[in-house]
PDB file of C-alpha atoms in Angstrom:
ATOM      1  CA  MET A   1      -1.708 -23.044  22.734  1.00  0.00           C
ATOM      2  CA  ALA A   2      -4.431 -24.307  20.434  1.00  0.00           C
ATOM      3  CA  VAL A   3      -4.563 -22.814  16.951  1.00  0.00           C
ATOM      4  CA  CYS A   4      -7.973 -21.379  16.117  1.00  0.00           C
ATOM      5  CA  ALA A   5      -9.476 -20.810  12.690  1.00  0.00           C
ATOM      6  CA  TRP A   6      -9.110 -17.016  13.123  1.00  0.00           C
ATOM      7  CA  SER A   7      -5.357 -17.337  13.641  1.00  0.00           C
ATOM      8  CA  GLU A   8      -4.992 -19.542  10.575  1.00  0.00           C
ATOM      9  CA  ASP A   9      -6.983 -17.080   8.463  1.00  0.00           C
ATOM     10  CA  ILE A  10      -4.831 -14.147   9.561  1.00  0.00           C
ATOM     11  CA  LEU A  11      -1.677 -16.119   8.822  1.00  0.00           C
ATOM     12  CA  GLN A  12      -3.006 -16.822   5.326  1.00  0.00           C
ATOM     13  CA  LEU A  13      -3.708 -13.103   4.849  1.00  0.00           C
ATOM     14  CA  LEU A  14      -0.112 -12.240   5.738  1.00  0.00           C
ATOM     15  CA  ARG A  15       1.249 -14.937   3.449  1.00  0.00           C
ATOM     16  CA  ARG A  16      -0.898 -13.644   0.613  1.00  0.00           C
ATOM     17  CA  MET A  17       0.299 -10.071   1.136  1.00  0.00           C
ATOM     18  CA  ASN A  18       3.925 -11.233   1.246  1.00  0.00           C
ATOM     19  CA  ASN A  19       3.750 -13.851  -1.489  1.00  0.00           C
ATOM     20  CA  PHE A  20       6.616 -12.272  -3.448  1.00  0.00           C
ATOM     21  CA  TYR A  21       8.931 -13.799  -0.819  1.00  0.00           C
ATOM     22  CA  SER A  22       7.443 -17.305  -1.142  1.00  0.00           C
ATOM     23  CA  ALA A  23       9.191 -20.208  -2.834  1.00  0.00           C
ATOM     24  CA  GLY A  24       6.718 -20.276  -5.702  1.00  0.00           C
ATOM     25  CA  SER A  25       6.891 -16.580  -6.589  1.00  0.00           C
ATOM     26  CA  SER A  26       8.345 -15.033  -9.742  1.00  0.00           C
ATOM     27  CA  ARG A  27      11.058 -13.204  -7.797  1.00  0.00           C
ATOM     28  CA  SER A  28      13.866 -15.437  -9.084  1.00  0.00           C
ATOM     29  CA  SER A  29      12.915 -14.653 -12.688  1.00  0.00           C
ATOM     30  CA  CYS A  30      12.292 -10.918 -12.245  1.00  0.00           C
ATOM     31  CA  PHE A  31      14.835  -8.338 -13.368  1.00  0.00           C
ATOM     32  CA  ARG A  32      16.141  -5.703 -11.017  1.00  0.00           C
ATOM     33  CA  PHE A  33      15.073  -2.186 -12.010  1.00  0.00           C
ATOM     34  CA  GLU A  34      18.097   0.028 -11.502  1.00  0.00           C
ATOM     35  CA  ILE A  35      18.698   3.764 -11.804  1.00  0.00           C
ATOM     36  CA  GLU A  36      22.273   5.010 -11.528  1.00  0.00           C
ATOM     37  CA  GLY A  37      23.311   1.603 -10.214  1.00  0.00           C
ATOM     38  CA  THR A  38      20.707   1.597  -7.433  1.00  0.00           C
ATOM     39  CA  GLN A  39      17.928  -0.983  -7.372  1.00  0.00           C
ATOM     40  CA  VAL A  40      14.524   0.627  -7.072  1.00  0.00           C
ATOM     41  CA  GLY A  41      12.225  -2.227  -8.096  1.00  0.00           C
ATOM     42  CA  TRP A  42      11.575  -5.602  -9.715  1.00  0.00           C
ATOM     43  CA  ILE A  43      10.360  -5.998 -13.305  1.00  0.00           C
ATOM     44  CA  PRO A  44       8.564  -9.205 -14.364  1.00  0.00           C
ATOM     45  CA  PRO A  45       9.983 -10.853 -17.508  1.00  0.00           C
ATOM     46  CA  ARG A  46       6.853 -10.186 -19.573  1.00  0.00           C
ATOM     47  CA  ILE A  47       7.250  -6.454 -18.929  1.00  0.00           C
ATOM     48  CA  VAL A  48      10.940  -6.508 -19.830  1.00  0.00           C
ATOM     49  CA  THR A  49       9.977  -7.885 -23.241  1.00  0.00           C
ATOM     50  CA  LEU A  50       7.754  -4.863 -23.816  1.00  0.00           C
ATOM     51  CA  LEU A  51      10.386  -2.396 -22.631  1.00  0.00           C
ATOM     52  CA  THR A  52      12.914  -3.629 -25.201  1.00  0.00           C
ATOM     53  CA  ARG A  53      10.751  -1.865 -27.806  1.00  0.00           C
ATOM     54  CA  TYR A  54      12.008   1.443 -26.383  1.00  0.00           C
ATOM     55  CA  PRO A  55      15.846   1.306 -26.612  1.00  0.00           C
ATOM     56  CA  ASP A  56      16.130   5.091 -26.306  1.00  0.00           C
ATOM     57  CA  VAL A  57      14.729   4.862 -22.790  1.00  0.00           C
ATOM     58  CA  PHE A  58      15.659   1.402 -21.455  1.00  0.00           C
ATOM     59  CA  ASN A  59      19.016  -0.298 -21.836  1.00  0.00           C
ATOM     60  CA  PRO A  60      18.974  -3.975 -22.878  1.00  0.00           C
ATOM     61  CA  PRO A  61      18.778  -6.352 -19.888  1.00  0.00           C
ATOM     62  CA  HIS A  62      22.233  -7.032 -18.499  1.00  0.00           C
ATOM     63  CA  GLY A  63      23.332  -9.056 -15.505  1.00  0.00           C
ATOM     64  CA  GLY A  64      19.758  -9.626 -14.388  1.00  0.00           C
ATOM     65  CA  ALA A  65      18.936  -5.918 -14.396  1.00  0.00           C
ATOM     66  CA  VAL A  66      17.151  -3.358 -16.544  1.00  0.00           C
ATOM     67  CA  SER A  67      18.346   0.234 -16.342  1.00  0.00           C
ATOM     68  CA  LEU A  68      17.511   3.567 -17.905  1.00  0.00           C
ATOM     69  CA  SER A  69      19.499   5.053 -20.741  1.00  0.00           C
ATOM     70  CA  HIS A  70      22.519   7.027 -19.517  1.00  0.00           C
ATOM     71  CA  ARG A  71      21.311  10.063 -21.450  1.00  0.00           C
ATOM     72  CA  LEU A  72      18.407  10.298 -18.980  1.00  0.00           C
ATOM     73  CA  ASP A  73      20.551  11.968 -16.366  1.00  0.00           C
ATOM     74  CA  SER A  74      18.022  14.053 -14.441  1.00  0.00           C
ATOM     75  CA  TYR A  75      14.777  13.717 -12.508  1.00  0.00           C
ATOM     76  CA  THR A  76      12.831  15.500 -15.230  1.00  0.00           C
ATOM     77  CA  LYS A  77      14.354  13.621 -18.158  1.00  0.00           C
ATOM     78  CA  ARG A  78      13.747  10.220 -16.554  1.00  0.00           C
ATOM     79  CA  SER A  79      10.205  11.045 -15.534  1.00  0.00           C
ATOM     80  CA  GLU A  80       9.155  12.408 -18.908  1.00  0.00           C
ATOM     81  CA  ALA A  81      10.818   9.632 -20.933  1.00  0.00           C
ATOM     82  CA  VAL A  82       9.304   6.804 -18.892  1.00  0.00           C
ATOM     83  CA  ASP A  83       5.918   8.516 -18.871  1.00  0.00           C
ATOM     84  CA  ALA A  84       6.011   8.707 -22.673  1.00  0.00           C
ATOM     85  CA  VAL A  85       6.691   4.961 -22.807  1.00  0.00           C
ATOM     86  CA  LEU A  86       3.833   4.237 -20.411  1.00  0.00           C
ATOM     87  CA  THR A  87       1.489   6.440 -22.413  1.00  0.00           C
ATOM     88  CA  SER A  88       2.462   4.495 -25.524  1.00  0.00           C
ATOM     89  CA  LEU A  89       1.933   1.140 -23.793  1.00  0.00           C
ATOM     90  CA  ARG A  90      -1.387   2.345 -22.475  1.00  0.00           C
ATOM     91  CA  SER A  91      -2.593   2.866 -26.036  1.00  0.00           C
ATOM     92  CA  LEU A  92      -1.772  -0.715 -27.063  1.00  0.00           C
ATOM     93  CA  ILE A  93      -4.702  -3.033 -27.570  1.00  0.00           C
ATOM     94  CA  GLY A  94      -4.615  -6.646 -26.483  1.00  0.00           C
ATOM     95  CA  GLU A  95      -1.673  -6.340 -24.079  1.00  0.00           C
ATOM     96  CA  SER A  96      -2.927  -8.663 -21.354  1.00  0.00           C
ATOM     97  CA  SER A  97       0.121  -7.795 -19.219  1.00  0.00           C
ATOM     98  CA  LEU A  98      -0.987  -4.201 -18.872  1.00  0.00           C
ATOM     99  CA  SER A  99      -4.435  -4.407 -17.318  1.00  0.00           C
ATOM    100  CA  CYS A 100      -3.213  -2.129 -14.511  1.00  0.00           C
ATOM    101  CA  LEU A 101      -2.966   0.793 -16.958  1.00  0.00           C
ATOM    102  CA  LYS A 102      -6.747   0.752 -17.355  1.00  0.00           C
ATOM    103  CA  GLY A 103      -6.751   2.359 -13.914  1.00  0.00           C
ATOM    104  CA  TRP A 104      -4.588   5.310 -14.991  1.00  0.00           C
ATOM    105  CA  ARG A 105      -5.054   8.059 -12.380  1.00  0.00           C
ATOM    106  CA  ASP A 106      -2.774  10.900 -13.438  1.00  0.00           C
ATOM    107  CA  GLU A 107      -1.128  10.611 -10.028  1.00  0.00           C
ATOM    108  CA  LYS A 108       2.655  10.927  -9.749  1.00  0.00           C
ATOM    109  CA  TYR A 109       4.517   8.646  -7.343  1.00  0.00           C
ATOM    110  CA  SER A 110       8.166   9.124  -6.408  1.00  0.00           C
ATOM    111  CA  VAL A 111      10.691   6.425  -7.344  1.00  0.00           C
ATOM    112  CA  MET A 112      13.561   5.888  -4.888  1.00  0.00           C
ATOM    113  CA  GLN A 113      15.192   3.045  -2.980  1.00  0.00           C
ATOM    114  CA  ARG A 114      14.219   4.341   0.466  1.00  0.00           C
ATOM    115  CA  TYR A 115      11.767   6.993   1.554  1.00  0.00           C
ATOM    116  CA  SER A 116      14.607   9.071   2.971  1.00  0.00           C
ATOM    117  CA  ASP A 117      16.426   9.128  -0.397  1.00  0.00           C
ATOM    118  CA  PRO A 118      16.034  11.889  -2.986  1.00  0.00           C
ATOM    119  CA  PRO A 119      13.729  10.528  -5.728  1.00  0.00           C
ATOM    120  CA  PHE A 120      15.248   9.555  -9.060  1.00  0.00           C
ATOM    121  CA  MET A 121      12.008  10.293 -10.924  1.00  0.00           C
ATOM    122  CA  TRP A 122       8.226  10.164 -10.706  1.00  0.00           C
ATOM    123  CA  MET A 123       5.971   7.530 -12.243  1.00  0.00           C
ATOM    124  CA  GLU A 124       2.238   7.185 -12.904  1.00  0.00           C
ATOM    125  CA  ARG A 125       0.697   5.439  -9.903  1.00  0.00           C
ATOM    126  CA  ALA A 126      -1.130   2.827 -11.978  1.00  0.00           C
ATOM    127  CA  ALA A 127       2.134   1.722 -13.607  1.00  0.00           C
ATOM    128  CA  THR A 128       4.263   1.267 -10.494  1.00  0.00           C
ATOM    129  CA  CYS A 129       3.440  -2.443 -10.236  1.00  0.00           C
ATOM    130  CA  LEU A 130       4.959  -3.023 -13.696  1.00  0.00           C
ATOM    131  CA  PHE A 131       8.310  -1.994 -12.227  1.00  0.00           C
ATOM    132  CA  GLY A 132       7.808  -3.192  -8.657  1.00  0.00           C
ATOM    133  CA  VAL A 133       8.817   0.191  -7.254  1.00  0.00           C
ATOM    134  CA  ARG A 134       7.964   0.824  -3.628  1.00  0.00           C
ATOM    135  CA  ARG A 135       4.823   2.856  -3.051  1.00  0.00           C
ATOM    136  CA  TYR A 136       4.108   4.767   0.132  1.00  0.00           C
ATOM    137  CA  GLY A 137       0.847   5.644   1.813  1.00  0.00           C
ATOM    138  CA  VAL A 138      -0.733   6.897   5.018  1.00  0.00           C
ATOM    139  CA  HIS A 139      -3.347   4.948   7.003  1.00  0.00           C
ATOM    140  CA  VAL A 140      -5.250   6.252  10.006  1.00  0.00           C
ATOM    141  CA  ASN A 141      -6.753   4.097  12.741  1.00  0.00           C
ATOM    142  CA  GLY A 142      -9.648   6.165  14.074  1.00  0.00           C
ATOM    143  CA  TYR A 143     -10.765   4.855  17.433  1.00  0.00           C
ATOM    144  CA  THR A 144     -12.578   5.813  20.624  1.00  0.00           C
ATOM    145  CA  VAL A 145     -12.113   4.908  24.274  1.00  0.00           C
ATOM    146  CA  SER A 146     -15.173   4.812  26.495  1.00  0.00           C
ATOM    147  CA  GLU A 147     -15.230   6.097  30.060  1.00  0.00           C
ATOM    148  CA  SER A 148     -14.800   2.503  31.208  1.00  0.00           C
ATOM    149  CA  GLY A 149     -11.778   2.008  28.942  1.00  0.00           C
ATOM    150  CA  GLU A 150     -13.389  -0.017  26.153  1.00  0.00           C
ATOM    151  CA  ILE A 151     -11.908   0.537  22.689  1.00  0.00           C
ATOM    152  CA  SER A 152     -14.033   0.835  19.572  1.00  0.00           C
ATOM    153  CA  MET A 153     -12.853   1.555  16.043  1.00  0.00           C
ATOM    154  CA  TRP A 154     -14.304   3.547  13.185  1.00  0.00           C
ATOM    155  CA  LEU A 155     -14.249   1.634   9.901  1.00  0.00           C
ATOM    156  CA  ALA A 156     -15.133   2.901   6.456  1.00  0.00           C
ATOM    157  CA  ARG A 157     -17.044   0.986   3.793  1.00  0.00           C
ATOM    158  CA  ARG A 158     -15.453   1.744   0.422  1.00  0.00           C
ATOM    159  CA  SER A 159     -17.617   3.074  -2.376  1.00  0.00           C
ATOM    160  CA  LEU A 160     -18.839   0.576  -4.954  1.00  0.00           C
ATOM    161  CA  THR A 161     -17.342   2.835  -7.631  1.00  0.00           C
ATOM    162  CA  LYS A 162     -13.757   2.551  -6.323  1.00  0.00           C
ATOM    163  CA  GLN A 163     -11.271   1.226  -8.873  1.00  0.00           C
ATOM    164  CA  THR A 164      -9.847  -1.221  -6.353  1.00  0.00           C
ATOM    165  CA  TYR A 165     -11.565  -3.293  -3.675  1.00  0.00           C
ATOM    166  CA  PRO A 166     -15.014  -1.685  -4.077  1.00  0.00           C
ATOM    167  CA  GLY A 167     -17.393  -2.181  -1.179  1.00  0.00           C
ATOM    168  CA  LEU A 168     -14.848  -3.556   1.271  1.00  0.00           C
ATOM    169  CA  LEU A 169     -14.055  -2.341   4.770  1.00  0.00           C
ATOM    170  CA  ASP A 170     -11.249   0.201   5.109  1.00  0.00           C
ATOM    171  CA  ASN A 171      -9.515   2.369   7.692  1.00  0.00           C
ATOM    172  CA  VAL A 172     -11.262   5.605   8.635  1.00  0.00           C
ATOM    173  CA  ALA A 173      -8.936   7.451   6.236  1.00  0.00           C
ATOM    174  CA  ALA A 174      -6.043   6.457   3.998  1.00  0.00           C
ATOM    175  CA  GLY A 175      -4.283   7.583   0.866  1.00  0.00           C
ATOM    176  CA  GLY A 176      -1.156   7.231  -1.234  1.00  0.00           C
ATOM    177  CA  LEU A 177       1.766   9.633  -1.005  1.00  0.00           C
ATOM    178  CA  ALA A 178       2.010  11.641  -4.204  1.00  0.00           C
ATOM    179  CA  ALA A 179       5.377  12.884  -5.407  1.00  0.00           C
ATOM    180  CA  GLY A 180       6.509  15.936  -3.468  1.00  0.00           C
ATOM    181  CA  VAL A 181       3.723  15.750  -0.871  1.00  0.00           C
ATOM    182  CA  GLY A 182       4.490  15.193   2.802  1.00  0.00           C
ATOM    183  CA  ILE A 183       3.138  12.523   5.120  1.00  0.00           C
ATOM    184  CA  LYS A 184       1.335  14.816   7.577  1.00  0.00           C
ATOM    185  CA  HIS A 185      -0.134  16.877   4.736  1.00  0.00           C
ATOM    186  CA  THR A 186      -1.488  13.704   3.142  1.00  0.00           C
ATOM    187  CA  LEU A 187      -2.926  12.538   6.464  1.00  0.00           C
ATOM    188  CA  VAL A 188      -4.800  15.789   7.079  1.00  0.00           C
ATOM    189  CA  LYS A 189      -6.027  15.965   3.479  1.00  0.00           C
ATOM    190  CA  GLU A 190      -7.340  12.391   3.438  1.00  0.00           C
ATOM    191  CA  CYS A 191      -9.038  12.813   6.822  1.00  0.00           C
ATOM    192  CA  GLN A 192     -10.809  15.927   5.595  1.00  0.00           C
ATOM    193  CA  GLU A 193     -11.727  14.600   2.159  1.00  0.00           C
ATOM    194  CA  GLU A 194     -12.798  11.072   3.079  1.00  0.00           C
ATOM    195  CA  ALA A 195     -14.227  11.406   6.585  1.00  0.00           C
ATOM    196  CA  CYS A 196     -14.784  15.159   7.095  1.00  0.00           C
ATOM    197  CA  ILE A 197     -12.420  15.121  10.069  1.00  0.00           C
ATOM    198  CA  PRO A 198     -11.384  18.746  10.725  1.00  0.00           C
ATOM    199  CA  ALA A 199      -7.711  19.573  10.278  1.00  0.00           C
ATOM    200  CA  ALA A 200      -7.358  20.608  13.924  1.00  0.00           C
ATOM    201  CA  LEU A 201      -8.511  17.140  14.987  1.00  0.00           C
ATOM    202  CA  ALA A 202      -6.635  15.201  12.300  1.00  0.00           C
ATOM    203  CA  GLU A 203      -3.374  16.878  13.301  1.00  0.00           C
ATOM    204  CA  LYS A 204      -3.631  15.158  16.689  1.00  0.00           C
ATOM    205  CA  ALA A 205      -3.011  11.792  15.013  1.00  0.00           C
ATOM    206  CA  CYS A 206       0.126  10.090  16.356  1.00  0.00           C
ATOM    207  CA  PRO A 207       2.643   8.303  14.123  1.00  0.00           C
ATOM    208  CA  VAL A 208       2.940   4.840  15.616  1.00  0.00           C
ATOM    209  CA  SER A 209       4.217   2.310  13.113  1.00  0.00           C
ATOM    210  CA  THR A 210       4.838   1.272   9.538  1.00  0.00           C
ATOM    211  CA  VAL A 211       3.385  -1.735   7.764  1.00  0.00           C
ATOM    212  CA  SER A 212       5.422  -3.102   4.852  1.00  0.00           C
ATOM    213  CA  TYR A 213       4.725  -5.973   2.463  1.00  0.00           C
ATOM    214  CA  THR A 214       5.318  -7.114  -1.110  1.00  0.00           C
ATOM    215  CA  TYR A 215       2.926  -9.214  -3.139  1.00  0.00           C
ATOM    216  CA  GLU A 216       2.456 -10.128  -6.759  1.00  0.00           C
ATOM    217  CA  ASP A 217      -0.605 -10.817  -8.829  1.00  0.00           C
ATOM    218  CA  ASP A 218      -1.500 -10.885 -12.513  1.00  0.00           C
ATOM    219  CA  GLU A 219      -0.871  -7.132 -12.813  1.00  0.00           C
ATOM    220  CA  GLY A 220       2.635  -7.021 -11.389  1.00  0.00           C
ATOM    221  CA  VAL A 221       4.674  -6.597  -8.215  1.00  0.00           C
ATOM    222  CA  PHE A 222       3.303  -4.433  -5.394  1.00  0.00           C
ATOM    223  CA  ALA A 223       5.942  -3.297  -2.911  1.00  0.00           C
ATOM    224  CA  GLU A 224       4.216  -1.062  -0.392  1.00  0.00           C
ATOM    225  CA  ASN A 225       4.968   0.763   2.826  1.00  0.00           C
ATOM    226  CA  GLN A 226       2.197   2.339   4.878  1.00  0.00           C
ATOM    227  CA  PHE A 227       2.879   5.004   7.491  1.00  0.00           C
ATOM    228  CA  VAL A 228       0.430   4.209  10.284  1.00  0.00           C
ATOM    229  CA  PHE A 229      -1.184   6.767  12.574  1.00  0.00           C
ATOM    230  CA  ASP A 230      -3.543   6.342  15.519  1.00  0.00           C
ATOM    231  CA  LEU A 231      -6.183   9.013  16.038  1.00  0.00           C
ATOM    232  CA  GLU A 232      -8.293   8.887  19.177  1.00  0.00           C
ATOM    233  CA  LEU A 233     -11.570  10.550  18.264  1.00  0.00           C
ATOM    234  CA  PRO A 234     -13.947  12.188  20.743  1.00  0.00           C
ATOM    235  CA  LEU A 235     -16.843   9.978  21.749  1.00  0.00           C
ATOM    236  CA  GLN A 236     -19.318  12.486  20.349  1.00  0.00           C
ATOM    237  CA  PHE A 237     -17.571  12.800  16.968  1.00  0.00           C
ATOM    238  CA  LYS A 238     -18.923  10.919  13.952  1.00  0.00           C
ATOM    239  CA  PRO A 239     -17.049  10.755  10.625  1.00  0.00           C
ATOM    240  CA  THR A 240     -19.230  11.612   7.643  1.00  0.00           C
ATOM    241  CA  VAL A 241     -18.879  10.798   3.959  1.00  0.00           C
ATOM    242  CA  GLY A 242     -16.868  13.448   2.142  1.00  0.00           C
ATOM    243  CA  ASP A 243     -15.525  12.957  -1.380  1.00  0.00           C
ATOM    244  CA  GLY A 244     -17.583   9.905  -2.289  1.00  0.00           C
ATOM    245  CA  GLU A 245     -14.795   7.338  -1.932  1.00  0.00           C
ATOM    246  CA  VAL A 246     -16.631   5.979   1.118  1.00  0.00           C
ATOM    247  CA  GLN A 247     -20.278   4.950   1.312  1.00  0.00           C
ATOM    248  CA  ALA A 248     -20.618   4.635   5.103  1.00  0.00           C
ATOM    249  CA  PHE A 249     -18.789   4.627   8.447  1.00  0.00           C
ATOM    250  CA  TYR A 250     -19.291   2.189  11.327  1.00  0.00           C
ATOM    251  CA  LEU A 251     -18.191   2.361  14.954  1.00  0.00           C
ATOM    252  CA  LEU A 252     -17.557  -1.215  16.103  1.00  0.00           C
ATOM    253  CA  PRO A 253     -16.295  -2.792  19.342  1.00  0.00           C
ATOM    254  CA  ILE A 254     -12.684  -3.848  18.956  1.00  0.00           C
ATOM    255  CA  ASP A 255     -13.535  -7.540  19.372  1.00  0.00           C
ATOM    256  CA  LYS A 256     -15.931  -7.293  16.427  1.00  0.00           C
ATOM    257  CA  VAL A 257     -13.235  -5.558  14.385  1.00  0.00           C
ATOM    258  CA  LYS A 258     -10.842  -8.380  15.227  1.00  0.00           C
ATOM    259  CA  GLU A 259     -13.414 -10.917  14.078  1.00  0.00           C
ATOM    260  CA  LEU A 260     -13.920  -9.118  10.757  1.00  0.00           C
ATOM    261  CA  LEU A 261     -10.190  -9.155   9.978  1.00  0.00           C
ATOM    262  CA  ALA A 262     -10.402 -12.848   9.149  1.00  0.00           C
ATOM    263  CA  THR A 263     -13.168 -12.385   6.574  1.00  0.00           C
ATOM    264  CA  ASP A 264     -13.162 -11.417   2.922  1.00  0.00           C
ATOM    265  CA  ASP A 265     -15.024  -8.224   3.863  1.00  0.00           C
ATOM    266  CA  PHE A 266     -11.793  -6.315   4.639  1.00  0.00           C
ATOM    267  CA  LYS A 267      -9.430  -4.651   2.170  1.00  0.00           C
ATOM    268  CA  PRO A 268      -6.310  -6.788   2.766  1.00  0.00           C
ATOM    269  CA  ASN A 269      -3.705  -4.112   3.498  1.00  0.00           C
ATOM    270  CA  CYS A 270      -6.147  -2.251   5.747  1.00  0.00           C
ATOM    271  CA  ALA A 271      -6.680  -5.486   7.672  1.00  0.00           C
ATOM    272  CA  MET A 272      -2.902  -5.548   8.213  1.00  0.00           C
ATOM    273  CA  VAL A 273      -2.953  -1.989   9.544  1.00  0.00           C
ATOM    274  CA  VAL A 274      -5.708  -2.911  11.998  1.00  0.00           C
ATOM    275  CA  LEU A 275      -3.840  -6.081  12.993  1.00  0.00           C
ATOM    276  CA  ASP A 276      -0.872  -3.870  13.846  1.00  0.00           C
ATOM    277  CA  PHE A 277      -3.205  -1.756  16.016  1.00  0.00           C
ATOM    278  CA  LEU A 278      -4.491  -4.860  17.835  1.00  0.00           C
ATOM    279  CA  ILE A 279      -0.953  -5.977  18.619  1.00  0.00           C
ATOM    280  CA  ARG A 280       0.192  -2.546  19.810  1.00  0.00           C
ATOM    281  CA  HIS A 281      -2.896  -2.132  22.023  1.00  0.00           C
ATOM    282  CA  SER A 282      -2.496  -5.623  23.537  1.00  0.00           C
ATOM    283  CA  VAL A 283      -5.755  -6.928  22.095  1.00  0.00           C
ATOM    284  CA  ILE A 284      -3.534  -9.709  20.734  1.00  0.00           C
ATOM    285  CA  GLU A 285      -0.955 -11.015  23.207  1.00  0.00           C
ATOM    286  CA  PRO A 286       1.939 -13.467  22.756  1.00  0.00           C
ATOM    287  CA  ASP A 287       0.787 -15.749  25.568  1.00  0.00           C
ATOM    288  CA  LYS A 288      -2.572 -16.237  23.875  1.00  0.00           C
ATOM    289  CA  GLU A 289      -1.747 -16.117  20.165  1.00  0.00           C
ATOM    290  CA  PRO A 290       0.362 -19.011  18.798  1.00  0.00           C
ATOM    291  CA  PHE A 291       1.276 -17.091  15.644  1.00  0.00           C
ATOM    292  CA  TYR A 292       2.168 -13.855  17.430  1.00  0.00           C
ATOM    293  CA  GLN A 293       5.743 -13.798  16.160  1.00  0.00           C
ATOM    294  CA  GLU A 294       4.639 -14.651  12.614  1.00  0.00           C
ATOM    295  CA  PHE A 295       2.061 -11.850  12.752  1.00  0.00           C
ATOM    296  CA  VAL A 296       4.662  -9.279  13.788  1.00  0.00           C
ATOM    297  CA  SER A 297       7.208 -10.313  11.169  1.00  0.00           C
ATOM    298  CA  GLY A 298       4.517 -10.491   8.470  1.00  0.00           C
ATOM    299  CA  LEU A 299       3.611  -6.850   9.056  1.00  0.00           C
ATOM    300  CA  HIS A 300       7.130  -5.571   8.588  1.00  0.00           C
ATOM    301  CA  ARG A 301       8.667  -7.202   5.524  1.00  0.00           C
ATOM    302  CA  THR A 302      10.950  -5.205   3.240  1.00  0.00           C
ATOM    303  CA  LEU A 303      12.935  -6.151   0.157  1.00  0.00           C
TER     304      LEU A 303
END
């Protein structure tokens, strides 16, 4: 099978979103972030240097790991102590390592090894990349099927005022999982708030997959897991802008959506979610796509 430019571009997207696994990443120099002997993240060396200023909260690095003080022996104590440190670091001026804290959201994310585990603590969303803790979210593929069987997909154009990836294409609805909030609740809430999809319709969304990846950039380590849902929308239904996080919605033929995945116009992790949809709906097939196996494995990487 000949390799086309589209396939190469998608492969590069997956490599970018999984660059923490690559030979040139900082993974070998990162410190494990452990709570009660369980690894819950990866901390870059530059962040470890900052954390040593707070010996009442973080133990000195030992054996390649950074852990919390043993006196922080409860969910509440850990959460409040780490949040106080982050608030202090946020107030520092000239800390180039902490640009992510400029996007402080007052959103609490759970910290645990696996989603099924009881959380050890909560952490400010904007700070999670400093510790490489896994973040969870919900993404919804909103699509239609014509009477002749042709699939089209609703895409959102992100607002230009968004803190991250302003103006890029997105799934019809998506959002992070806040501490203590369930997956289905988040799905319904995001559908209503972002696309004005009624709860009764949003609840028909089917859980179909997860997309997992870990990448690093100048801000830190981003270990993310997205719970993916498919929602077939009635042909007569049109999403409308709700809370202002979206500037417009477009209904596009699935072949056009596939074409757009290989451009810089798509929010990268949302492009992965749509790629997963294309594979599951046989728009991309192994007999026709030389990188089929690489695509599948690149969508489901975990630490």
